Short mmCIF file of C-alpha atoms in Angstrom, two decimals:
data_model
loop_
_atom_site.label_atom_id
_atom_site.label_comp_id
_atom_site.label_asym_id
_atom_site.label_seq_id
_atom_site.Cartn_x
_atom_site.Cartn_y
_atom_site.Cartn_z
CA MET A 377 7.82 29.30 -1.32
CA ARG A 378 4.09 29.25 -2.09
CA VAL A 379 2.66 25.75 -1.77
CA ILE A 380 -0.85 24.44 -2.48
CA VAL A 381 -1.92 21.30 -0.64
CA LEU A 382 -4.84 19.47 -2.23
CA GLY A 383 -6.90 17.69 0.43
CA SER A 384 -7.74 18.55 4.05
CA GLY A 385 -7.79 15.14 5.66
CA VAL A 386 -5.27 14.27 8.36
CA ILE A 387 -2.57 13.79 5.70
CA GLY A 388 -3.18 17.12 3.97
CA VAL A 389 -3.50 19.14 7.17
CA SER A 390 -0.37 17.55 8.66
CA THR A 391 1.52 18.39 5.48
CA ALA A 392 0.27 21.98 5.59
CA TYR A 393 1.26 22.37 9.23
CA PHE A 394 4.85 21.23 8.69
CA LEU A 395 5.17 23.31 5.52
CA ALA A 396 4.02 26.39 7.42
CA LYS A 397 6.37 25.57 10.27
CA ALA A 398 9.20 25.52 7.73
CA GLY A 399 8.27 29.05 6.65
CA HIS A 400 6.29 28.44 3.48
CA GLU A 401 3.11 30.25 2.40
CA VAL A 402 0.49 27.49 2.30
CA THR A 403 -3.02 27.15 0.91
CA VAL A 404 -5.14 24.03 1.48
CA VAL A 405 -8.00 23.26 -0.92
CA ASP A 406 -10.84 20.80 -0.33
CA ARG A 407 -14.40 20.23 -1.56
CA GLN A 408 -15.69 19.64 1.98
CA PRO A 409 -16.88 22.43 4.33
CA GLY A 410 -14.17 21.61 6.89
CA PRO A 411 -11.19 19.37 7.66
CA ALA A 412 -11.28 15.59 8.17
CA LEU A 413 -14.80 15.03 6.84
CA GLU A 414 -14.04 12.00 4.68
CA THR A 415 -11.69 9.08 5.49
CA SER A 416 -10.25 10.86 8.55
CA TYR A 417 -13.64 11.40 10.16
CA ALA A 418 -14.25 8.20 12.15
CA ASN A 419 -11.38 5.78 11.63
CA ALA A 420 -10.36 3.15 14.17
CA GLY A 421 -8.42 5.66 16.30
CA GLU A 422 -5.14 3.77 16.27
CA VAL A 423 -1.67 5.27 16.06
CA SER A 424 -0.09 1.87 15.60
CA PRO A 425 3.44 1.74 14.20
CA GLY A 426 3.95 -1.67 15.77
CA TYR A 427 0.88 -3.04 14.00
CA SER A 428 1.89 -1.61 10.62
CA ALA A 429 1.79 -4.46 8.14
CA PRO A 430 0.75 -4.92 4.51
CA TRP A 431 -2.39 -6.84 3.66
CA ALA A 432 -0.35 -8.65 1.00
CA ALA A 433 0.98 -11.43 3.21
CA PRO A 434 1.91 -15.04 2.44
CA GLY A 435 -1.21 -17.17 2.13
CA LEU A 436 -3.41 -14.17 1.34
CA MET A 437 -5.56 -15.98 -1.22
CA ALA A 438 -6.47 -18.79 1.19
CA LYS A 439 -7.13 -16.30 3.97
CA ALA A 440 -9.34 -14.17 1.71
CA VAL A 441 -11.50 -17.16 0.79
CA LYS A 442 -11.79 -18.12 4.47
CA TRP A 443 -12.69 -14.56 5.48
CA MET A 444 -15.42 -14.27 2.85
CA LEU A 445 -17.00 -17.53 4.09
CA MET A 446 -17.09 -16.41 7.74
CA LYS A 447 -20.38 -15.45 9.32
CA HIS A 448 -18.94 -12.10 10.36
CA SER A 449 -16.73 -11.66 7.33
CA PRO A 450 -13.97 -9.04 7.50
CA LEU A 451 -13.78 -8.98 3.69
CA VAL A 452 -16.39 -8.40 0.98
CA ILE A 453 -15.64 -8.08 -2.73
CA ARG A 454 -18.30 -6.60 -5.01
CA PRO A 455 -16.93 -7.21 -8.53
CA LYS A 456 -17.14 -4.32 -10.98
CA MET A 457 -16.19 -3.77 -14.61
CA ASP A 458 -13.32 -1.64 -13.40
CA PRO A 459 -9.82 -2.37 -14.79
CA ALA A 460 -8.25 -0.43 -11.92
CA MET A 461 -9.85 -2.79 -9.38
CA TRP A 462 -8.57 -5.94 -11.05
CA SER A 463 -5.14 -4.50 -11.76
CA TRP A 464 -4.84 -3.54 -8.08
CA CYS A 465 -5.94 -7.01 -6.96
CA LEU A 466 -3.37 -8.71 -9.19
CA LYS A 467 -0.61 -6.46 -7.86
CA LEU A 468 -1.77 -7.21 -4.31
CA LEU A 469 -1.44 -10.95 -4.94
CA ALA A 470 1.96 -10.44 -6.54
CA ASN A 471 3.16 -8.95 -3.24
CA ALA A 472 1.73 -11.79 -1.14
CA ASN A 473 5.01 -13.64 -0.60
CA GLU A 474 7.50 -13.78 2.25
CA ARG A 475 10.21 -11.64 0.64
CA SER A 476 7.85 -8.84 -0.45
CA TYR A 477 6.02 -8.94 2.88
CA GLU A 478 9.21 -8.43 4.87
CA ILE A 479 10.39 -5.60 2.59
CA ASN A 480 7.03 -3.83 2.61
CA LYS A 481 6.48 -4.22 6.34
CA GLY A 482 9.96 -2.86 6.97
CA ARG A 483 9.19 0.25 4.90
CA MET A 484 5.89 0.77 6.68
CA VAL A 485 7.34 0.34 10.18
CA ARG A 486 10.17 2.75 9.34
CA LEU A 487 7.76 5.53 8.41
CA ALA A 488 5.22 4.69 11.12
CA GLU A 489 7.78 4.71 13.94
CA TYR A 490 9.12 8.04 12.72
CA SER A 491 5.59 9.40 12.48
CA ARG A 492 4.78 8.40 16.04
CA ASP A 493 7.88 10.27 17.21
CA CYS A 494 6.86 13.34 15.16
CA LEU A 495 3.39 13.20 16.71
CA ARG A 496 4.81 13.09 20.21
CA ALA A 497 7.09 16.05 19.48
CA LEU A 498 4.17 17.99 17.99
CA ARG A 499 2.05 17.24 21.06
CA ASP A 500 4.81 18.33 23.44
CA GLU A 501 5.42 21.52 21.47
CA THR A 502 1.82 22.62 20.94
CA GLY A 503 -0.15 21.00 23.76
CA ILE A 504 -2.66 19.71 21.18
CA ARG A 505 -5.36 17.44 22.63
CA TYR A 506 -7.49 14.83 20.89
CA ASP A 507 -8.56 12.17 23.45
CA GLU A 508 -5.07 10.74 23.17
CA ARG A 509 -3.74 7.79 25.17
CA ALA A 510 -0.32 6.14 25.09
CA LYS A 511 -1.14 2.66 26.38
CA GLY A 512 -0.27 0.50 23.41
CA THR A 513 -2.12 -1.94 21.14
CA LEU A 514 -3.05 -5.47 22.17
CA GLN A 515 -3.49 -7.83 19.22
CA VAL A 516 -5.60 -10.68 20.56
CA PHE A 517 -5.43 -14.19 19.15
CA ARG A 518 -8.34 -16.61 19.25
CA THR A 519 -6.33 -19.62 17.94
CA ARG A 520 -2.90 -21.14 18.47
CA LYS A 521 -2.30 -20.91 14.73
CA GLN A 522 -2.51 -17.12 14.99
CA VAL A 523 0.03 -17.13 17.82
CA ASP A 524 2.44 -19.20 15.72
CA ALA A 525 1.95 -16.94 12.67
CA ALA A 526 2.97 -13.90 14.73
CA ALA A 527 6.59 -15.07 14.57
CA THR A 528 7.04 -13.46 11.14
CA ASP A 529 5.88 -10.08 12.41
CA MET A 530 8.00 -10.35 15.54
CA ALA A 531 11.11 -10.95 13.42
CA VAL A 532 10.52 -7.65 11.61
CA LEU A 533 9.82 -5.88 14.90
CA ASP A 534 13.13 -7.22 16.24
CA ARG A 535 14.94 -5.90 13.17
CA PHE A 536 13.58 -2.39 13.73
CA LYS A 537 13.95 -2.61 17.52
CA VAL A 538 10.21 -2.12 18.07
CA PRO A 539 9.29 -3.26 21.61
CA TYR A 540 6.67 -5.98 22.02
CA SER A 541 5.59 -8.74 24.36
CA LEU A 542 3.96 -12.07 23.52
CA LEU A 543 1.35 -12.65 26.24
CA ASP A 544 -0.69 -15.55 27.50
CA VAL A 545 -4.35 -15.15 28.46
CA GLU A 546 -3.54 -13.85 31.96
CA GLY A 547 -1.09 -11.37 30.49
CA CYS A 548 -3.77 -10.05 28.12
CA ALA A 549 -6.17 -9.63 31.03
CA ALA A 550 -3.53 -7.78 33.02
CA VAL A 551 -3.14 -5.25 30.18
CA GLU A 552 -6.85 -5.04 29.35
CA PRO A 553 -8.77 -5.92 32.57
CA ALA A 554 -12.16 -6.01 30.82
CA LEU A 555 -10.99 -9.12 28.93
CA ARG A 556 -11.16 -11.12 32.18
CA LEU A 557 -14.88 -11.49 31.49
CA VAL A 558 -14.18 -13.29 28.19
CA LYS A 559 -10.89 -15.11 28.84
CA GLU A 560 -12.22 -18.33 27.36
CA LYS A 561 -12.50 -16.66 23.93
CA ILE A 562 -8.80 -15.86 23.50
CA VAL A 563 -5.56 -17.85 23.71
CA GLY A 564 -3.04 -15.02 23.89
CA GLY A 565 -1.95 -11.74 22.40
CA LEU A 566 0.86 -9.53 21.13
CA LEU A 567 1.33 -6.29 23.07
CA LEU A 568 2.84 -3.30 21.26
CA PRO A 569 3.46 -0.84 24.12
CA GLY A 570 4.76 1.96 21.89
CA ASP A 571 1.45 2.41 20.09
CA GLU A 572 -1.02 5.16 20.89
CA THR A 573 -4.67 6.02 20.33
CA GLY A 574 -6.62 9.20 19.65
CA ASP A 575 -9.48 10.81 17.77
CA CYS A 576 -8.21 11.59 14.28
CA PHE A 577 -11.07 14.00 13.55
CA ARG A 578 -10.41 16.05 16.69
CA PHE A 579 -6.68 16.03 16.03
CA THR A 580 -7.07 17.21 12.44
CA ASN A 581 -9.42 20.03 13.38
CA ALA A 582 -7.14 21.16 16.21
CA LEU A 583 -4.09 21.03 13.93
CA ALA A 584 -5.94 22.97 11.23
CA ALA A 585 -6.68 25.67 13.82
CA LEU A 586 -2.98 25.82 14.75
CA ALA A 587 -2.02 25.97 11.09
CA THR A 588 -4.47 28.82 10.52
CA GLU A 589 -2.79 30.75 13.33
CA MET A 590 0.51 30.18 11.48
CA GLY A 591 -0.92 31.77 8.34
CA VAL A 592 -2.21 28.74 6.39
CA GLU A 593 -5.24 29.57 4.25
CA PHE A 594 -7.96 26.91 4.05
CA ARG A 595 -10.25 27.11 1.04
CA TYR A 596 -13.17 24.81 1.79
CA ASN A 597 -16.23 24.11 -0.37
CA THR A 598 -13.87 24.28 -3.35
CA GLY A 599 -13.98 21.44 -5.86
CA ILE A 600 -10.72 20.54 -7.60
CA ARG A 601 -11.09 20.00 -11.36
CA ARG A 602 -7.62 19.52 -12.83
CA LEU A 603 -3.99 20.50 -12.75
CA GLU A 604 -2.60 22.68 -15.52
CA SER A 605 0.93 22.61 -16.85
CA ASP A 606 3.26 24.21 -19.38
CA GLY A 607 4.68 20.85 -20.42
CA ARG A 608 7.43 20.90 -17.79
CA ARG A 609 5.82 21.72 -14.47
CA VAL A 610 2.46 22.34 -12.83
CA THR A 611 1.33 25.93 -13.41
CA GLY A 612 -1.98 25.93 -11.54
CA VAL A 613 -4.92 24.02 -10.14
CA VAL A 614 -8.32 24.66 -11.69
CA THR A 615 -11.07 24.77 -9.07
CA ASP A 616 -14.73 25.70 -8.86
CA ALA A 617 -13.57 29.10 -7.64
CA GLY A 618 -11.04 29.69 -10.42
CA THR A 619 -7.40 28.82 -11.01
CA LEU A 620 -4.99 28.90 -8.06
CA THR A 621 -1.25 29.14 -8.57
CA ALA A 622 1.80 28.37 -6.45
CA ASP A 623 5.44 27.34 -6.71
CA SER A 624 4.78 23.74 -5.63
CA TYR A 625 1.77 21.44 -5.33
CA VAL A 626 1.15 18.52 -2.96
CA VAL A 627 -1.57 15.99 -3.80
CA ALA A 628 -3.01 14.52 -0.60
CA MET A 629 -6.43 13.46 -1.84
CA GLY A 630 -6.49 9.84 -0.74
CA SER A 631 -8.30 7.52 -3.13
CA TYR A 632 -8.94 10.39 -5.55
CA SER A 633 -5.25 11.18 -6.06
CA PRO A 634 -4.62 8.84 -9.06
CA THR A 635 -7.25 10.46 -11.27
CA LEU A 636 -5.85 13.94 -10.72
CA VAL A 637 -2.24 13.05 -11.61
CA LYS A 638 -2.87 10.48 -14.36
CA PRO A 639 -2.64 13.11 -17.16
CA PHE A 640 0.96 13.68 -15.99
CA GLY A 641 1.96 10.12 -16.87
CA LEU A 642 1.66 8.99 -13.25
CA ASP A 643 -0.20 5.70 -12.94
CA LEU A 644 -0.61 5.43 -9.17
CA PRO A 645 -1.74 1.99 -7.94
CA VAL A 646 -3.96 3.49 -5.24
CA TYR A 647 -7.45 2.01 -4.94
CA PRO A 648 -10.23 2.63 -2.39
CA VAL A 649 -10.92 -0.10 0.16
CA LYS A 650 -14.10 0.74 2.03
CA GLY A 651 -14.11 0.49 5.81
CA TYR A 652 -16.77 0.90 8.47
CA SER A 653 -16.84 2.03 12.08
CA LEU A 654 -19.11 2.40 15.09
CA THR A 655 -18.78 5.04 17.79
CA LEU A 656 -20.71 4.32 20.98
CA PRO A 657 -20.86 5.89 24.44
CA ILE A 658 -19.19 4.08 27.33
CA VAL A 659 -21.70 2.97 29.98
CA ASP A 660 -19.34 0.81 32.06
CA PRO A 661 -15.77 2.15 32.18
CA ALA A 662 -14.48 -1.05 33.79
CA GLY A 663 -15.97 -3.07 30.92
CA ALA A 664 -14.42 -0.92 28.17
CA PRO A 665 -10.94 -1.22 26.63
CA GLU A 666 -8.11 0.77 28.14
CA SER A 667 -6.49 1.38 24.77
CA THR A 668 -6.83 -0.53 21.46
CA VAL A 669 -7.64 -4.21 21.22
CA MET A 670 -7.21 -5.65 17.73
CA ASP A 671 -9.17 -8.84 17.09
CA GLU A 672 -6.89 -10.81 14.76
CA THR A 673 -9.66 -13.15 13.65
CA HIS A 674 -12.08 -10.46 12.47
CA LYS A 675 -9.49 -7.75 11.70
CA ILE A 676 -11.44 -5.25 13.80
CA ALA A 677 -10.05 -2.78 16.33
CA VAL A 678 -11.86 -1.68 19.49
CA THR A 679 -10.45 1.59 20.83
CA ARG A 680 -11.19 3.82 23.80
CA LEU A 681 -11.54 7.50 22.85
CA GLY A 682 -12.32 9.46 26.01
CA ASP A 683 -15.87 8.57 27.01
CA ARG A 684 -16.51 6.69 23.75
CA ILE A 685 -15.61 3.38 22.15
CA ARG A 686 -14.61 3.34 18.48
CA VAL A 687 -14.97 0.02 16.64
CA GLY A 688 -13.31 0.07 13.23
CA GLY A 689 -12.49 -2.41 10.51
CA THR A 690 -13.71 -4.68 7.71
CA ALA A 691 -12.68 -4.31 4.08
CA GLU A 692 -15.03 -3.93 1.14
CA LEU A 693 -13.86 -3.71 -2.46
CA THR A 694 -16.62 -1.80 -4.21
CA GLY A 695 -14.96 1.11 -5.99
CA PHE A 696 -16.01 4.58 -4.88
CA ASP A 697 -19.42 3.48 -3.58
CA LEU A 698 -20.06 5.15 -0.20
CA THR A 699 -23.37 3.42 0.51
CA LEU A 700 -23.70 2.77 4.24
CA ARG A 701 -24.69 -0.91 4.13
CA PRO A 702 -26.48 -2.11 7.30
CA SER A 703 -25.24 -5.67 6.67
CA ARG A 704 -21.64 -4.55 7.22
CA ARG A 705 -22.44 -3.42 10.74
CA GLY A 706 -22.77 -7.05 11.86
CA PRO A 707 -19.02 -7.80 12.25
CA LEU A 708 -18.49 -4.59 14.24
CA ASP A 709 -21.44 -5.30 16.55
CA HIS A 710 -20.22 -8.84 17.05
CA VAL A 711 -16.63 -8.02 18.02
CA VAL A 712 -17.41 -5.23 20.49
CA SER A 713 -20.22 -7.19 22.15
CA ASP A 714 -18.16 -10.40 22.16
CA LEU A 715 -15.03 -8.90 23.74
CA PHE A 716 -16.52 -6.02 25.72
CA PRO A 717 -20.14 -7.02 26.42
CA THR A 718 -20.76 -4.45 29.17
CA GLY A 719 -18.60 -1.57 27.94
CA GLY A 720 -20.80 0.51 25.63
CA ASP A 721 -24.35 1.17 24.49
CA LEU A 722 -24.74 -0.25 20.98
CA SER A 723 -28.23 1.20 20.67
CA LYS A 724 -26.68 4.68 20.58
CA ALA A 725 -23.84 3.89 18.16
CA GLU A 726 -23.02 6.12 15.20
CA PHE A 727 -22.44 3.99 12.08
CA TRP A 728 -19.99 5.38 9.49
CA THR A 729 -18.12 4.40 6.34
CA GLY A 730 -15.10 5.79 4.48
CA LEU A 731 -12.71 4.97 1.64
CA ARG A 732 -9.17 3.98 2.57
CA PRO A 733 -6.60 4.73 -0.16
CA ASN A 734 -4.64 1.49 -0.38
CA THR A 735 -1.57 0.57 -2.39
CA PRO A 736 -1.08 -3.10 -3.32
CA ASP A 737 2.18 -3.31 -1.35
CA GLY A 738 0.78 -1.47 1.69
CA THR A 739 3.35 1.33 1.66
CA PRO A 740 2.13 4.90 1.03
CA ILE A 741 3.47 7.05 -1.79
CA VAL A 742 5.18 10.13 -0.38
CA GLY A 743 7.61 12.64 -1.79
CA PRO A 744 8.68 13.82 -5.25
CA THR A 745 7.45 12.86 -8.71
CA PRO A 746 9.11 13.17 -12.14
CA VAL A 747 7.22 16.49 -12.44
CA ARG A 748 9.59 18.85 -10.68
CA ASN A 749 7.08 20.84 -8.58
CA LEU A 750 4.49 18.11 -8.01
CA PHE A 751 4.63 16.05 -4.81
CA LEU A 752 2.55 13.18 -3.44
CA ASN A 753 1.31 12.21 0.01
CA THR A 754 -1.24 9.45 -0.52
CA GLY A 755 -1.92 5.71 -0.40
CA HIS A 756 -1.74 5.24 3.39
CA GLY A 757 -4.58 2.71 3.52
CA THR A 758 -5.67 1.94 7.08
CA LEU A 759 -2.62 3.74 8.49
CA GLY A 760 -3.22 7.36 7.52
CA TRP A 761 -3.67 8.41 11.14
CA THR A 762 -0.62 6.39 12.18
CA MET A 763 1.62 7.84 9.47
CA ALA A 764 0.20 11.37 9.15
CA ALA A 765 2.69 13.39 11.19
CA GLY A 766 5.73 11.64 9.75
CA SER A 767 4.45 11.77 6.19
CA GLY A 768 3.64 15.46 6.54
CA ARG A 769 7.09 16.18 7.93
CA VAL A 770 9.04 14.30 5.24
CA VAL A 771 7.01 15.83 2.40
CA ALA A 772 7.58 19.30 3.85
CA ASP A 773 11.31 18.53 3.98
CA VAL A 774 11.35 17.28 0.39
CA VAL A 775 9.38 20.27 -0.91
CA GLY A 776 11.77 22.62 0.89
CA GLY A 777 14.86 20.85 -0.44
CA ARG A 778 15.98 19.69 3.01
CA GLN A 779 17.44 16.32 3.93
CA THR A 780 14.77 14.04 5.38
CA GLU A 781 15.34 12.50 8.80
CA ILE A 782 14.51 9.00 7.57
CA ASP A 783 15.58 7.02 4.54
CA MET A 784 13.07 7.59 1.71
CA ASP A 785 14.05 4.42 -0.16
CA GLY A 786 10.93 2.50 -1.15
CA LEU A 787 8.53 5.24 0.00
CA THR A 788 8.27 7.28 -3.20
CA VAL A 789 6.50 6.65 -6.50
CA ALA A 790 9.88 5.64 -7.95
CA ARG A 791 9.49 2.15 -6.46
CA TYR A 792 6.89 1.34 -9.11
CA GLY A 793 9.27 2.17 -11.97
CA ARG A 794 8.02 3.35 -15.33
CA SER A 795 4.59 1.79 -14.84
CA ALA A 796 3.84 4.49 -12.31
CA ALA A 797 5.83 7.28 -13.90
CA ALA A 798 5.35 6.52 -17.57
CA ALA A 799 6.24 10.06 -18.59
CA SER A 800 8.20 12.83 -16.97
CA ARG A 801 6.54 15.51 -19.07
CA PRO A 802 2.92 16.25 -18.21
CA THR A 803 0.18 16.64 -20.77
CA VAL A 804 -0.68 20.31 -21.19
CA GLY A 805 -4.11 21.01 -19.81
CA GLY A 806 -4.64 17.38 -18.78
CA VAL A 807 -8.15 16.93 -17.38
CA ALA A 808 -9.02 14.85 -14.35
CA ARG A 809 -12.47 14.12 -13.04
CA PRO A 810 -13.77 16.21 -10.14
CA ALA A 811 -12.25 15.09 -6.89
CA ALA A 812 -11.70 16.33 -3.34
#
């Protein structure tokens, strides 16, 4: 089968790799000059199935107000006259209850655990390297209230048999020795030993090279304009370089996916949530993290990537604005200097921003659509790197008509009902705005 994958971030490249491995003829199209140059470029570096959880949690509204009033706020909302923004926010709040949280977290953990296993198998099979470490994630708590609130997450982890340990301060310092210097700032932590870390950009580029050796064609510097149809199925993708045709099409364009598929009656509730990161050189290895430390108060992760520290987090609702705002660096500077004061050189940090494609329930949208040869792999939010290998594998299985290795219930666009798939017959020649 000939398959076109739209998007060359970690999701698109992973999808292309598994499609090629299954024997398909694959072409990847992207507007950028190479792979992983947008949201996948400098994310937090976490492969964290154990930390997979939706933002829509009980008490979200009160937490959001508290976060926005903090000195180093993890959340900023810049209101716009954008119906999609407000619709997404309302749907997010509608999911912020105990029942929805447990359902959505369960779906996310199911896919994330599978993805971690797929990544390990891929690594063993190919020998791919990307500054990877398999030393877990330590979620550190600064208050007793945070420790008590972890009980809900631990119940879901128990249900899916995900290993974890609730640690006191000494236990945290045993796992992350550099925290001994700041023990008075934390009260405990939740260790997720099955989690991993790694450089998503290096991984995606290495995987793209392997895919190229398998025959995948990458068409970079190629803007995607719209999908064409004959009223029943997709017949081609119109690009800056002409119309490309295939038997099947996979949309893996992150935050830009909804605009491309909207003419097909698909109303995807995927909206960009802007995140920021710092990458700084390690100057004191003993003062740097061993793996990932997630600061629960500020919602910021500090991760060791080889001889560098990656600090990633914060959430900014501002549409598709990619302005690199100096004011948003403050929370990142604060957390890394507060928890690891001697580890890295902040004066040499690279400051970056990207758009995370978030769904209001936290679960990505993967698999088939009502359009028979159109497939989706989008909406992974902050967990694209965590879920990439598994999402790529299941989409490749679905495209090829094979049985997936995990239950797809609740992972596809079908969970949104007719509001997301308002029509099963696409509009002929539907036009979408330029995207990836």
